[in-house]
């Protein structure tokens, strides 16, 4: 993945509450975003159209663009379309695929972007990364972070519960990713950014210790803020390191070897728990953390084992063995241990026993 653009500039507006989209027209009228209302509104499938119905009448000069999104080709097509008119800003409304497609296109066109998320499945809401399907894989591309971020809890609640739970697993995976970054710092003297670590870890710790669930507005608000903070942590340090380690390598491997296994966040949650198990197998100080992450995943009804993801142990071994190839420049517990296939198989069997 290319080095991200390092920037300490945060979005000028972050709003997480019920009814937040009602103020979207007023936000877009902010002269720092648009002086005359010349904005492109990109709408993905799902709940985005409902938001357009709410705000459309007040955006007289806006152009509404419907996309499927999620692929590099769709992002390039959107970027080309944006060059046909002098827009002040582009608004992406929808889930992760729509947001990532819009971020990439906006970056290519040099236009500020406003993120209006209808789901909390991942930290792409405000991150400097766009993950797009291309040539049978899902590579990540460095992009500019959104100029503003809006999350309306009414739309999150109306969306699939599975998507929100996936966001919990995505947030918890920060704990494993940071442990991998710290390992790379210790072993290879890789530079580490303390502020980025603090931002990414604090959100994960808040989620793991909160007693609520996705029916609780307080918990969902905290989850949204944690995902946004995770994205900003990446922007601060110029790398996805605070939120992506062996956990994401395993998820990317599953996408390549066994596409459609589960959602990205769900796969990252299992990957994070397995990587934490590997750390605990060589240093018992990580045992408590393994138990803590496992308990949180279980409490929120999230996958913890290969079987929970709908794959066999052997398929998971395939993914773990292949994982380092997805990020050749990244050093994690997987690269550190350099386990043989036989050793990975033994670890996976022991891991399943440890979870239950």
PDB file of N, CA, C and O in Angstrom, residues 9 43 55 72 107 124 168 185 237 244 246 319 342-343 348:
ATOM      1  N   UNK A   9      -4.294  17.945  10.011  1.00  0.00           N
ATOM      2  CA  UNK A   9      -5.546  18.678   9.880  1.00  0.00           C
ATOM      3  C   UNK A   9      -6.713  17.710  10.040  1.00  0.00           C
ATOM      4  O   UNK A   9      -6.822  16.720   9.330  1.00  0.00           O
ATOM      5  N   UNK A  43     -24.566   8.849  -4.255  1.00  0.00           N
ATOM      6  CA  UNK A  43     -25.472   8.030  -3.462  1.00  0.00           C
ATOM      7  C   UNK A  43     -25.307   6.562  -3.826  1.00  0.00           C
ATOM      8  O   UNK A  43     -25.409   6.186  -4.998  1.00  0.00           O
ATOM      9  N   UNK A  55     -32.928  15.725   1.962  1.00  0.00           N
ATOM     10  CA  UNK A  55     -32.134  16.930   1.753  1.00  0.00           C
ATOM     11  C   UNK A  55     -32.235  17.489   0.339  1.00  0.00           C
ATOM     12  O   UNK A  55     -31.900  18.653   0.100  1.00  0.00           O
ATOM     13  N   UNK A  72     -12.272  -0.255  -8.195  1.00  0.00           N
ATOM     14  CA  UNK A  72     -11.395   0.800  -8.690  1.00  0.00           C
ATOM     15  C   UNK A  72     -11.968   1.409  -9.961  1.00  0.00           C
ATOM     16  O   UNK A  72     -11.897   2.628 -10.169  1.00  0.00           O
ATOM     17  N   UNK A 107     -10.271  12.544  -4.337  1.00  0.00           N
ATOM     18  CA  UNK A 107      -8.829  12.773  -4.275  1.00  0.00           C
ATOM     19  C   UNK A 107      -8.253  12.925  -5.668  1.00  0.00           C
ATOM     20  O   UNK A 107      -7.437  13.818  -5.934  1.00  0.00           O
ATOM     21  N   UNK A 124     -13.475   3.253   7.642  1.00  0.00           N
ATOM     22  CA  UNK A 124     -13.320   4.035   6.431  1.00  0.00           C
ATOM     23  C   UNK A 124     -14.088   5.340   6.453  1.00  0.00           C
ATOM     24  O   UNK A 124     -13.916   6.178   5.564  1.00  0.00           O
ATOM     25  N   UNK A 168     -17.625  -3.120  15.543  1.00  0.00           N
ATOM     26  CA  UNK A 168     -17.045  -3.411  16.861  1.00  0.00           C
ATOM     27  C   UNK A 168     -15.775  -4.233  16.684  1.00  0.00           C
ATOM     28  O   UNK A 168     -14.728  -3.930  17.274  1.00  0.00           O
ATOM     29  N   UNK A 185       8.624  -1.958  15.949  1.00  0.00           N
ATOM     30  CA  UNK A 185       9.482  -0.909  16.512  1.00  0.00           C
ATOM     31  C   UNK A 185      10.614  -1.533  17.338  1.00  0.00           C
ATOM     32  O   UNK A 185      11.779  -1.121  17.232  1.00  0.00           O
ATOM     33  N   UNK A 237      -0.329   9.845  11.300  1.00  0.00           N
ATOM     34  CA  UNK A 237       0.998   9.225  11.169  1.00  0.00           C
ATOM     35  C   UNK A 237       1.364   8.889   9.730  1.00  0.00           C
ATOM     36  O   UNK A 237       2.490   8.484   9.450  1.00  0.00           O
ATOM     37  N   UNK A 244      -4.025  -1.531  11.268  1.00  0.00           N
ATOM     38  CA  UNK A 244      -3.883  -2.654  10.338  1.00  0.00           C
ATOM     39  C   UNK A 244      -2.576  -3.391  10.582  1.00  0.00           C
ATOM     40  O   UNK A 244      -1.500  -2.824  10.388  1.00  0.00           O
ATOM     41  N   UNK A 246      -1.356  -7.890  11.471  1.00  0.00           N
ATOM     42  CA  UNK A 246      -1.599  -9.269  11.076  1.00  0.00           C
ATOM     43  C   UNK A 246      -3.077  -9.574  10.940  1.00  0.00           C
ATOM     44  O   UNK A 246      -3.491 -10.403  10.111  1.00  0.00           O
ATOM     45  N   UNK A 319      -5.182 -19.234   4.844  1.00  0.00           N
ATOM     46  CA  UNK A 319      -5.201 -17.773   4.923  1.00  0.00           C
ATOM     47  C   UNK A 319      -4.041 -17.244   5.765  1.00  0.00           C
ATOM     48  O   UNK A 319      -3.400 -16.255   5.384  1.00  0.00           O
ATOM     49  N   UNK A 342       2.816 -26.633   9.016  1.00  0.00           N
ATOM     50  CA  UNK A 342       2.492 -27.592  10.069  1.00  0.00           C
ATOM     51  C   UNK A 342       2.320 -26.886  11.402  1.00  0.00           C
ATOM     52  O   UNK A 342       1.385 -27.181  12.163  1.00  0.00           O
ATOM     53  N   UNK A 343       3.191 -25.925  11.694  1.00  0.00           N
ATOM     54  CA  UNK A 343       3.093 -25.189  12.949  1.00  0.00           C
ATOM     55  C   UNK A 343       1.842 -24.314  12.986  1.00  0.00           C
ATOM     56  O   UNK A 343       1.204 -24.163  14.036  1.00  0.00           O
ATOM     57  N   UNK A 348      -3.618 -23.248  15.008  1.00  0.00           N
ATOM     58  CA  UNK A 348      -5.050 -23.048  14.757  1.00  0.00           C
ATOM     59  C   UNK A 348      -5.882 -24.030  15.577  1.00  0.00           C
ATOM     60  O   UNK A 348      -6.920 -23.669  16.147  1.00  0.00           O
TER      61      UNK A 348
END
